[in-house]
Short mmCIF file of N, CA, C and O in Angstrom, two decimals:
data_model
loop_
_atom_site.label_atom_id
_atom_site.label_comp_id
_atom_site.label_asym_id
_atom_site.label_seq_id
_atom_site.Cartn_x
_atom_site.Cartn_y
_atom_site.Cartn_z
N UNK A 1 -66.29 -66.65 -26.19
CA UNK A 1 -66.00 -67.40 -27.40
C UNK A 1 -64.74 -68.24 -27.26
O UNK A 1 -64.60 -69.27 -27.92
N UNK A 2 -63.94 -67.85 -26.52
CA UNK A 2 -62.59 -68.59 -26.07
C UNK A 2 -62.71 -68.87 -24.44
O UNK A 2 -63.05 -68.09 -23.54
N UNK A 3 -62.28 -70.30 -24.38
CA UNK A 3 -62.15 -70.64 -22.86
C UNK A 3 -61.24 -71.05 -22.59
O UNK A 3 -61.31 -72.28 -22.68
N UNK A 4 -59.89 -70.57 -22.11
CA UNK A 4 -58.75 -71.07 -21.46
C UNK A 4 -58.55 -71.85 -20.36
O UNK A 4 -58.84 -71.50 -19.21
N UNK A 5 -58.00 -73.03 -20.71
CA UNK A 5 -58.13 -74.17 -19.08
C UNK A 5 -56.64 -74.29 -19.03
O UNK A 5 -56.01 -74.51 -20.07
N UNK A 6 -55.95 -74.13 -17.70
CA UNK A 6 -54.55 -74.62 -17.91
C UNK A 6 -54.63 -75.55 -17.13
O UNK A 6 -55.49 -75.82 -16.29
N UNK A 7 -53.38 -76.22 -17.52
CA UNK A 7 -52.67 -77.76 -17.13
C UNK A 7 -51.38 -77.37 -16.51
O UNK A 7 -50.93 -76.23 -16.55
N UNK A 8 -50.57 -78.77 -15.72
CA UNK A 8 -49.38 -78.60 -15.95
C UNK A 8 -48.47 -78.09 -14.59
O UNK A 8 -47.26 -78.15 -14.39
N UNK A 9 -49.40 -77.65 -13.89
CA UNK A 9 -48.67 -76.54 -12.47
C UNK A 9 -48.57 -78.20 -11.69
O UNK A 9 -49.10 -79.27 -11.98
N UNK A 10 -47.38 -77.66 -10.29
CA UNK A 10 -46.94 -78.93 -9.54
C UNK A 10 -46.37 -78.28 -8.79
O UNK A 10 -46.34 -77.05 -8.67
N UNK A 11 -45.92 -79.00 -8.29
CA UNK A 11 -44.28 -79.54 -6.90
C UNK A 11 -43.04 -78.97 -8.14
O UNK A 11 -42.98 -79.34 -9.31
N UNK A 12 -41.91 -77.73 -7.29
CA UNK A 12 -40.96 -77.92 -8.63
C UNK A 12 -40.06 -77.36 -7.26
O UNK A 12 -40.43 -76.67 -6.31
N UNK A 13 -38.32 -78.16 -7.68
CA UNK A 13 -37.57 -77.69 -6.56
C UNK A 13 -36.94 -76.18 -7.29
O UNK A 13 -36.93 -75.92 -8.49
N UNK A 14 -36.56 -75.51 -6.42
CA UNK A 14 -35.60 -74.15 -6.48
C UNK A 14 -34.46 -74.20 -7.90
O UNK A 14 -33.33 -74.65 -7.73
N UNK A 15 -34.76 -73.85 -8.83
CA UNK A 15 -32.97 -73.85 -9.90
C UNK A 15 -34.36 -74.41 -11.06
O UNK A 15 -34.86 -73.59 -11.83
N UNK A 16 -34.82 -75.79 -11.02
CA UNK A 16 -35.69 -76.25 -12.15
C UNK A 16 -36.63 -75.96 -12.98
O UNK A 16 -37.06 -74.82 -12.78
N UNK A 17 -37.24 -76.64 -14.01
CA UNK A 17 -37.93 -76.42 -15.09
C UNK A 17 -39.48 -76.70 -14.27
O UNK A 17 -39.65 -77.36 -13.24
N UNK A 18 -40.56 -75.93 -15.14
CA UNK A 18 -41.78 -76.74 -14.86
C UNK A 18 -42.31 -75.97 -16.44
O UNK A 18 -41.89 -74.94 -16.96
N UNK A 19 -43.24 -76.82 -16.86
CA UNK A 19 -44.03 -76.08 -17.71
C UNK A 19 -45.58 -76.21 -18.17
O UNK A 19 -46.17 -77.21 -18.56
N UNK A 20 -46.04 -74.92 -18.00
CA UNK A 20 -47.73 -74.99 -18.22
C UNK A 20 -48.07 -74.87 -19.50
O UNK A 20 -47.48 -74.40 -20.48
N UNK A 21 -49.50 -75.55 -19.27
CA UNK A 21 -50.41 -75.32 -20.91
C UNK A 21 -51.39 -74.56 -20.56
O UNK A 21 -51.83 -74.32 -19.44
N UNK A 22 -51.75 -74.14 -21.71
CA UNK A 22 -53.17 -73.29 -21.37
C UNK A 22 -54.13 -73.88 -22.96
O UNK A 22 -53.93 -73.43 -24.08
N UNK A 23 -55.05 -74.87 -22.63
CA UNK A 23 -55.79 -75.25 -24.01
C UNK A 23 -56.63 -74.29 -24.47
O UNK A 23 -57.01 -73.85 -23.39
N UNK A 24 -57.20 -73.63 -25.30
CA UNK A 24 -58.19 -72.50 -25.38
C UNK A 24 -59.57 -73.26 -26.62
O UNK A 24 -59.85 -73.20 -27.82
N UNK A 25 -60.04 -73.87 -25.50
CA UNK A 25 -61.36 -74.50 -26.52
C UNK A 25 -62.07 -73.35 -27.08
O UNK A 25 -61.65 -72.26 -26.67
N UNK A 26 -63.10 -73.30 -27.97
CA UNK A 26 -63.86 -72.57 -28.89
C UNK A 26 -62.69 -72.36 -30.23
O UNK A 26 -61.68 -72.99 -30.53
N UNK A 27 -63.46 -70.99 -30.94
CA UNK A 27 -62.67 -70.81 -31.60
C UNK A 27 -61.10 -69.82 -31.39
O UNK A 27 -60.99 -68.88 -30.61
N UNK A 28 -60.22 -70.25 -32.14
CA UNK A 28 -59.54 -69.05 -32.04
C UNK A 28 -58.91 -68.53 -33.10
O UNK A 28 -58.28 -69.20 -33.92
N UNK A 29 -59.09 -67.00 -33.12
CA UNK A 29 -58.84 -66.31 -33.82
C UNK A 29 -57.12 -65.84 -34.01
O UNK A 29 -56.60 -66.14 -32.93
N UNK A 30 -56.10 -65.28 -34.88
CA UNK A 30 -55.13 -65.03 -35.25
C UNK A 30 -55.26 -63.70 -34.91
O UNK A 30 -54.25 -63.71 -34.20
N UNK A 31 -55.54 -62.87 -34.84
CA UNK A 31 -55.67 -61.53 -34.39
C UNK A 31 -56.02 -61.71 -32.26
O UNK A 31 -56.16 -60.62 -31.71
N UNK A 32 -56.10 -62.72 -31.51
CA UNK A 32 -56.37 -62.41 -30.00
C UNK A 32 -54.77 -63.03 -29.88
O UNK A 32 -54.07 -63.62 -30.70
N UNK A 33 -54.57 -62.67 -28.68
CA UNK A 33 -53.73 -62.21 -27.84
C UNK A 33 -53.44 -63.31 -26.48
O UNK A 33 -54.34 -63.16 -25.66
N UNK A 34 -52.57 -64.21 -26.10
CA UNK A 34 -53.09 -64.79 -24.89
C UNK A 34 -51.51 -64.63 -24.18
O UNK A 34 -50.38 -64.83 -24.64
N UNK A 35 -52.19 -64.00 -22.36
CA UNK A 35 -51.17 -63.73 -21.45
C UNK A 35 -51.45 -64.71 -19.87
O UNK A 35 -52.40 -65.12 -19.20
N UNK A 36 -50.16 -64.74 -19.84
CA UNK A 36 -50.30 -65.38 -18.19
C UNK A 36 -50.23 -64.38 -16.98
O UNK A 36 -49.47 -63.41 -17.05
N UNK A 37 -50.78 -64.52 -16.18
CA UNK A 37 -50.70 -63.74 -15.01
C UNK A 37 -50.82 -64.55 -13.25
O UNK A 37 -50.95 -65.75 -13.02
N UNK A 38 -50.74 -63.57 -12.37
CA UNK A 38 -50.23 -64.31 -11.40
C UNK A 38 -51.09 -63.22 -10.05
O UNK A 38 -51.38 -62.05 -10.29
N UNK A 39 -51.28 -63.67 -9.11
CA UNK A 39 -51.64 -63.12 -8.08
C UNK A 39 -50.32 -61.93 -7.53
O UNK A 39 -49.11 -62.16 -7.44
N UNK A 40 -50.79 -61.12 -7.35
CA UNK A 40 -49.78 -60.23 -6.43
C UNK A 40 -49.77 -59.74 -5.13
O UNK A 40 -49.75 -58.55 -4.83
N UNK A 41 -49.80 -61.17 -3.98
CA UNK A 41 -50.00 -60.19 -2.33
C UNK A 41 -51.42 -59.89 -2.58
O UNK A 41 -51.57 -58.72 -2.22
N UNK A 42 -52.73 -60.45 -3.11
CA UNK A 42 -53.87 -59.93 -2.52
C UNK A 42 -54.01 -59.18 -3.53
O UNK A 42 -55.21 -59.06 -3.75
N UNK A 43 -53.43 -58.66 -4.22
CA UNK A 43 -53.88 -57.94 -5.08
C UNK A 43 -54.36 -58.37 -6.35
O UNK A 43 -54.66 -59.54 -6.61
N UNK A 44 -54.45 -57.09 -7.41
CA UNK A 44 -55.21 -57.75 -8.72
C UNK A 44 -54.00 -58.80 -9.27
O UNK A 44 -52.93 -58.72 -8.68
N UNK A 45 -54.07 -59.46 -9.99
CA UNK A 45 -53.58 -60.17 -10.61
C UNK A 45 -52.34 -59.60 -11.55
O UNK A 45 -52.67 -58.71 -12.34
N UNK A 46 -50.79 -60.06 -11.54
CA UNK A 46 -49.87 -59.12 -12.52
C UNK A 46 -49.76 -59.65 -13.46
O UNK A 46 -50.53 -60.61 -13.55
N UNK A 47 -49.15 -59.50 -14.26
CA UNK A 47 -48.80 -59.60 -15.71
C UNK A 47 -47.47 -60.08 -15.68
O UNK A 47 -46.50 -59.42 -15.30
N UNK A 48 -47.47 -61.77 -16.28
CA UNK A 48 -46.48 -62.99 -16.09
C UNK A 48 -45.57 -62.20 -17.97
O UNK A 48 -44.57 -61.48 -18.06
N UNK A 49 -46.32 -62.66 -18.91
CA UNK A 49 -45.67 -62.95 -20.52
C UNK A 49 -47.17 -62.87 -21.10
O UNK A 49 -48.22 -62.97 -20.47
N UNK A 50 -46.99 -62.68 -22.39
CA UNK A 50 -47.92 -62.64 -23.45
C UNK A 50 -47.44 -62.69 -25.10
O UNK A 50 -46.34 -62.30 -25.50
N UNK A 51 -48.23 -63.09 -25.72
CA UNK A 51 -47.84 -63.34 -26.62
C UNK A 51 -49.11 -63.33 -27.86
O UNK A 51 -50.20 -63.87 -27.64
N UNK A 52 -48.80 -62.64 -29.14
CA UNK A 52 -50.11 -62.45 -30.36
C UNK A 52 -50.43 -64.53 -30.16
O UNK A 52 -49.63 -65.21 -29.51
N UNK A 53 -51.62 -65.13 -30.82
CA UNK A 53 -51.44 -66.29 -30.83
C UNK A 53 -50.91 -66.30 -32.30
O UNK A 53 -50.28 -67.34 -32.48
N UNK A 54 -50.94 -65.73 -33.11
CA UNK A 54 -50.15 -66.02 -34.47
C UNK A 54 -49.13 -64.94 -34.76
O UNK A 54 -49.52 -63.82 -35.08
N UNK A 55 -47.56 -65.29 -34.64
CA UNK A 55 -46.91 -64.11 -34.79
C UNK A 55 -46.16 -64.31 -33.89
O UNK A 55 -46.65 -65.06 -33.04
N UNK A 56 -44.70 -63.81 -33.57
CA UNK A 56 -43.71 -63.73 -32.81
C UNK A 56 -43.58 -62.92 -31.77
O UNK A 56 -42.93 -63.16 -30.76
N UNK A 57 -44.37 -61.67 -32.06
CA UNK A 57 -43.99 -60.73 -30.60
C UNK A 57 -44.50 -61.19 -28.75
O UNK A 57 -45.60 -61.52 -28.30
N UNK A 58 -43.66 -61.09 -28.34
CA UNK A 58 -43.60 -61.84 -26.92
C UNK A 58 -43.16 -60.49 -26.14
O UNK A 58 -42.16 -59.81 -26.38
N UNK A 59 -44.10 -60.27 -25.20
CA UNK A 59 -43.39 -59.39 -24.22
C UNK A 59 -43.07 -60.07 -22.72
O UNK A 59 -43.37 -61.25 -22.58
N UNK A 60 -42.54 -59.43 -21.71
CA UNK A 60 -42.32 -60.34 -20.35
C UNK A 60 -41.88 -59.76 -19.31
O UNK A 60 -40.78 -59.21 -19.35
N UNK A 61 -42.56 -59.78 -18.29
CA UNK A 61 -42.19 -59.14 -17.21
C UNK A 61 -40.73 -59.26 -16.84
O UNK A 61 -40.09 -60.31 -16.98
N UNK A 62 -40.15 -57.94 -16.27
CA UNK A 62 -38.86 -57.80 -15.45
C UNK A 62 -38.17 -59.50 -15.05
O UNK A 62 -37.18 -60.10 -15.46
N UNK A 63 -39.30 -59.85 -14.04
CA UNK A 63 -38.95 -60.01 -12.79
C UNK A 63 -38.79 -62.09 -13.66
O UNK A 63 -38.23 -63.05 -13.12
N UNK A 64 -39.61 -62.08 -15.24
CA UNK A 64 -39.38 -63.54 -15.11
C UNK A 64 -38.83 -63.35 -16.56
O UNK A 64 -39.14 -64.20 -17.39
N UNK A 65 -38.15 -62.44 -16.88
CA UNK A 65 -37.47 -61.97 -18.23
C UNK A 65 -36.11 -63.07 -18.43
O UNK A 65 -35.42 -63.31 -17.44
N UNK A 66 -35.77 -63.71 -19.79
CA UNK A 66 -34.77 -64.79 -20.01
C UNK A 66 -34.80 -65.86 -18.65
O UNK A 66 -33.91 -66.67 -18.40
N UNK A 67 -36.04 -65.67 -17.88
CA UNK A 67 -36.22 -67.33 -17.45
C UNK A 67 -37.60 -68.16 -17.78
O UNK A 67 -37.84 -69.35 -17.93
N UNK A 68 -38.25 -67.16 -17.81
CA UNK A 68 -40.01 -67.89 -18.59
C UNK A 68 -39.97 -67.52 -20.16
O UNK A 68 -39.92 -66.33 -20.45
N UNK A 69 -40.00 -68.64 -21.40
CA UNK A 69 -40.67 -68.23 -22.53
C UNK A 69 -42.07 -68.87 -22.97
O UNK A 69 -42.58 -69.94 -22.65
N UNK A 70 -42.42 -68.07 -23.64
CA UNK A 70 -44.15 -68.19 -24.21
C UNK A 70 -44.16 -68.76 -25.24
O UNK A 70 -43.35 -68.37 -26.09
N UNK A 71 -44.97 -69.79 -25.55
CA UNK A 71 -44.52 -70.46 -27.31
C UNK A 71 -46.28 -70.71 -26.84
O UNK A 71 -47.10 -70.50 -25.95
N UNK A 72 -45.98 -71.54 -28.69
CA UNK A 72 -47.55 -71.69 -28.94
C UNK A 72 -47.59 -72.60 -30.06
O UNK A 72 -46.74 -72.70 -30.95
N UNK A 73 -48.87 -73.37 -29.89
CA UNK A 73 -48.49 -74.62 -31.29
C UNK A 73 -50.14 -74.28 -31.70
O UNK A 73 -51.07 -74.46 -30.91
N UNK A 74 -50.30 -73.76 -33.09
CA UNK A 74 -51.25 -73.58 -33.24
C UNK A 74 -52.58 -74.44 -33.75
O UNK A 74 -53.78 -74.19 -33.83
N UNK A 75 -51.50 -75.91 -34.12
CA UNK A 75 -52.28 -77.21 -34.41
C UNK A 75 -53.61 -77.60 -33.54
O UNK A 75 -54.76 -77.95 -33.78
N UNK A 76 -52.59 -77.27 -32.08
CA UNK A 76 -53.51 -77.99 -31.09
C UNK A 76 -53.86 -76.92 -30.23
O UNK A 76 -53.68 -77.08 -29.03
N UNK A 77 -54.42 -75.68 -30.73
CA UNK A 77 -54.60 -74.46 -30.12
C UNK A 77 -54.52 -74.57 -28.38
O UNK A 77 -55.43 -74.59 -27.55
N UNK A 78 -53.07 -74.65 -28.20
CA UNK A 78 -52.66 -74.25 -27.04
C UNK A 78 -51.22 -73.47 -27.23
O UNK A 78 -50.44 -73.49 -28.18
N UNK A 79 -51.14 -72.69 -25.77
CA UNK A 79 -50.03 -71.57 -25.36
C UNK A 79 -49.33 -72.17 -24.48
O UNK A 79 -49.92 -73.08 -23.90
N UNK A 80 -48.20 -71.98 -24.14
CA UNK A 80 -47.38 -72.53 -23.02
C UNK A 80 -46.64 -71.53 -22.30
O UNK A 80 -46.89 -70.36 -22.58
N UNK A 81 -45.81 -71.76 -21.45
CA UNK A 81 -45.28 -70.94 -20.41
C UNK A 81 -44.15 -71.76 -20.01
O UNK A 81 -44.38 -72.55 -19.09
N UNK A 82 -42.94 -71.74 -20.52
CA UNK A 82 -41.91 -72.63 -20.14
C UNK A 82 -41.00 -71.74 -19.21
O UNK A 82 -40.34 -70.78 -19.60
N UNK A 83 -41.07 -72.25 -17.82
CA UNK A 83 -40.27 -71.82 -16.85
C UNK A 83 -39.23 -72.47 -16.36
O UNK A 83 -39.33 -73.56 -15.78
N UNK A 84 -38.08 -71.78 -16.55
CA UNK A 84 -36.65 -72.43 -16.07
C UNK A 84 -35.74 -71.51 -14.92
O UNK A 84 -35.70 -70.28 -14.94
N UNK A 85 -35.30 -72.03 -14.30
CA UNK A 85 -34.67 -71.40 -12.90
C UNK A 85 -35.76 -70.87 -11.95
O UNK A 85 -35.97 -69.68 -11.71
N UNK A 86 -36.13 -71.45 -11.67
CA UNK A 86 -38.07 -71.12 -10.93
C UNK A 86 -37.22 -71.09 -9.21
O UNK A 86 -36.44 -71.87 -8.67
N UNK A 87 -37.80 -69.91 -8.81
CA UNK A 87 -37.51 -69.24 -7.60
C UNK A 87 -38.70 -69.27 -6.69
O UNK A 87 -39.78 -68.87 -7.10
N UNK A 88 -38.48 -69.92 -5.02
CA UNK A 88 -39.73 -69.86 -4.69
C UNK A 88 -40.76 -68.78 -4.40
O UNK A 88 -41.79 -69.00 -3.76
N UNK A 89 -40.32 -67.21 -5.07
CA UNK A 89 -41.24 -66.37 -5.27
C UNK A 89 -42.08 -66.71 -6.67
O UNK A 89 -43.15 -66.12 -6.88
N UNK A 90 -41.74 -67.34 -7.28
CA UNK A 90 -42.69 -67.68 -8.19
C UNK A 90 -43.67 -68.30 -8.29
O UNK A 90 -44.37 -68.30 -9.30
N UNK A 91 -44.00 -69.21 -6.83
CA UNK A 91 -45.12 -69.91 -6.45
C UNK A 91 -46.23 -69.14 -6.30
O UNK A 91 -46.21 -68.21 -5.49
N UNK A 92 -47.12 -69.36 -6.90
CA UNK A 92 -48.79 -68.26 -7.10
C UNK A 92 -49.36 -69.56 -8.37
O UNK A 92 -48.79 -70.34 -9.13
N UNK A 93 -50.65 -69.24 -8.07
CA UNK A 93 -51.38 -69.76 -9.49
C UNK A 93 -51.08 -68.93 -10.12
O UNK A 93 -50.65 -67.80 -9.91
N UNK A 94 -51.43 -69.83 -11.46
CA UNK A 94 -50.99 -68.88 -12.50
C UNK A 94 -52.21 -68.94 -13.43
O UNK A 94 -52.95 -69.92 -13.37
N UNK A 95 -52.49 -67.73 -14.45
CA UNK A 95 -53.46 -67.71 -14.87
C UNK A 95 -53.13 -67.63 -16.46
O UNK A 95 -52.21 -66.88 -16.79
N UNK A 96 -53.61 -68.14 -17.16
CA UNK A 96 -54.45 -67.91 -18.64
C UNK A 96 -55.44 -67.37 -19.28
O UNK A 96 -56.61 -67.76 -19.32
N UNK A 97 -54.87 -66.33 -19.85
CA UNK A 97 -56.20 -65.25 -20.58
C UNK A 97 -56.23 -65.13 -22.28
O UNK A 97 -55.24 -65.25 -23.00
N UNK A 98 -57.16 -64.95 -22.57
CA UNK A 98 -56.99 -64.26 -23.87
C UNK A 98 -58.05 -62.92 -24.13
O UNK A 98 -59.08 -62.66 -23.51
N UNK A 99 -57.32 -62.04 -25.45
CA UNK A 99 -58.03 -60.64 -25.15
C UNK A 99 -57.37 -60.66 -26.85
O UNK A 99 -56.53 -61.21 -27.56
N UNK A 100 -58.51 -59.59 -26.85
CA UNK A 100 -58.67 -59.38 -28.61
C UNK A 100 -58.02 -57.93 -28.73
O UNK A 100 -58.25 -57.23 -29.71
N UNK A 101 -57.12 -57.49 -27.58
CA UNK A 101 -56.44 -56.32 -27.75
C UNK A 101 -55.56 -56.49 -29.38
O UNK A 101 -55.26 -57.55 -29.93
N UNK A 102 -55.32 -55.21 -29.83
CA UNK A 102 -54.82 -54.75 -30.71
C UNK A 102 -52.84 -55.72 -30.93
O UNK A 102 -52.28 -56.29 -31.87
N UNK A 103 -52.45 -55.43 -29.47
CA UNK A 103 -51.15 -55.72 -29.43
C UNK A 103 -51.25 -56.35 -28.31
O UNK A 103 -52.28 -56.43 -27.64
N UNK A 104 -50.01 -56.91 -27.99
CA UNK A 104 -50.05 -57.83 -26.41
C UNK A 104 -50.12 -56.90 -25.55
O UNK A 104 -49.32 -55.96 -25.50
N UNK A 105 -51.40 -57.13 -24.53
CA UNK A 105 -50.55 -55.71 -23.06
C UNK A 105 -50.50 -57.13 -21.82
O UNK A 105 -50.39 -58.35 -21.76
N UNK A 106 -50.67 -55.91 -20.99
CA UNK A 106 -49.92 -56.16 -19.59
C UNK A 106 -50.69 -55.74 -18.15
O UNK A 106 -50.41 -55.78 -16.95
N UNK A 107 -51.65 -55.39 -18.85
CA UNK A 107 -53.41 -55.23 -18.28
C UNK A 107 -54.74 -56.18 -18.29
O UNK A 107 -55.49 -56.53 -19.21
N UNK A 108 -54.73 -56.42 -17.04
CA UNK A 108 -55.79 -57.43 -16.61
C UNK A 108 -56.80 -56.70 -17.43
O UNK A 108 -56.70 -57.26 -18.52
N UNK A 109 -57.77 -55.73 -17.55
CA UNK A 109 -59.04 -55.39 -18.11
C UNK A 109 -58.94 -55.59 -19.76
O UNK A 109 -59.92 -55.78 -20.48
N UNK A 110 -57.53 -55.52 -20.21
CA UNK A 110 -57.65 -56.03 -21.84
C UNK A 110 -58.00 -57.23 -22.08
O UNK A 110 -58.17 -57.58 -23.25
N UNK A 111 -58.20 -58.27 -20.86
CA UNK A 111 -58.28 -59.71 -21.14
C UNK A 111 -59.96 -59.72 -20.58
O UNK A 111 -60.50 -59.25 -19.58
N UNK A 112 -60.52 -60.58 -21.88
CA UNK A 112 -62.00 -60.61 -21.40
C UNK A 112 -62.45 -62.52 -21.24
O UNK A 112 -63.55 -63.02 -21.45
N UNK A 113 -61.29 -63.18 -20.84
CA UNK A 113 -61.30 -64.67 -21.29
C UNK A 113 -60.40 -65.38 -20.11
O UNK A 113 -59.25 -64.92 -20.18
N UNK A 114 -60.51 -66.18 -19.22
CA UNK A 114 -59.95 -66.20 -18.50
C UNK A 114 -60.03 -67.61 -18.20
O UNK A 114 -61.18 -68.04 -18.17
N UNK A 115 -58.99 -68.56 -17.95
CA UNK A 115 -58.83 -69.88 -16.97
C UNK A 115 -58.87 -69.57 -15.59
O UNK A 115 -58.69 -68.44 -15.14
N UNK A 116 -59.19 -70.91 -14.71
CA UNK A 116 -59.46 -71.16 -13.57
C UNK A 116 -58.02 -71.20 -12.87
O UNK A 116 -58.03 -71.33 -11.65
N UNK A 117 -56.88 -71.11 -13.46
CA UNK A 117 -55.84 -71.35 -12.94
C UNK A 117 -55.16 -72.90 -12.37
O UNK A 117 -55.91 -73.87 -12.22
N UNK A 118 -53.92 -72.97 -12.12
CA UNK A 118 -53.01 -73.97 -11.92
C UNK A 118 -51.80 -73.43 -10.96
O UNK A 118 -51.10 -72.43 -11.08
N UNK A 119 -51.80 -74.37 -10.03
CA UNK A 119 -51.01 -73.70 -8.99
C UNK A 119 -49.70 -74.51 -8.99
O UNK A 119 -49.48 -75.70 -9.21
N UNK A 120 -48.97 -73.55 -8.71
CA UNK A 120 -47.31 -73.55 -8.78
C UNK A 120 -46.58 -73.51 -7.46
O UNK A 120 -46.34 -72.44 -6.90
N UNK A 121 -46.28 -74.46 -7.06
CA UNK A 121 -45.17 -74.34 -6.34
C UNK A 121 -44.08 -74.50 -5.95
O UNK A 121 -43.77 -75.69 -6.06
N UNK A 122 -42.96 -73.61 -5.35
CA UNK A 122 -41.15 -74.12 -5.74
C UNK A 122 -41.12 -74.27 -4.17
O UNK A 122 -41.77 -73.56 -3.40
N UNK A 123 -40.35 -75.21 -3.84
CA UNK A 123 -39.71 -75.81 -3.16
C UNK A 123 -37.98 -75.15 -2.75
O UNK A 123 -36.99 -75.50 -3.39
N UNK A 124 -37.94 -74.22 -1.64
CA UNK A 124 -36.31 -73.43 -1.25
C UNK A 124 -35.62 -74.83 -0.99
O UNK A 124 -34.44 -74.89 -0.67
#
């Protein structure tokens, strides 16, 4: 019912800003949930930020905590991912989900909605 496409990934040097969209065509509901995530080494996919789409609570990983925030404009039902001081471990696609979980998590299987991703890369 929701399809997340993100925009926005590039070329970004070491210290700078970049910032993604994630559009979520169909409908969307005030009660789902939409998180970014990221490849880990081959593995499943981790858990970037998330955020209710109506409502303030934002959670955020350790590792991109007071340098990535999550906003959202609900006019033009899209989510964003504003990244500042971008480190070249932060280069991975990045992904866009949404999930009708209760509260924001931090678990790939709560998300049943998923973008194709946008790839990121920083420049040392």
């Amino acid at each position: 019912q929701v399809q997340p496409v993100e925009s926005g990934g590039g070329l970004a040097q070491a210290g700078g800003p970049l910032r993604l969209s994630c559009a979520a065509s169909g409908r969307t509901f005030s009660s789902y949930h939409m998180g970014w995530f990221r490849p880990a080494s081959g593995k499943e996919r981790e858990f970037v930020a998330a955020r209710r789409w109506s409502g303030s609570n934002t959670i955020y990983a350790d590792s991109v905590k007071r340098r990535f925030t999550i906003s959202r404009d609900n006019a033009k039902n899209t989510v964003y991912l504003q990244m500042n001081s971008l480190k070249p471990e932060d280069t991975a696609v990045y992904y866009c989900a949404a999930s009708q979980a209760v509260t924001p998590s931090t678990r790939t299987y709560e998300y049943a909605y998923w973008g194709q991703g946008t790839q990121v890369t920083v420049s040392s």
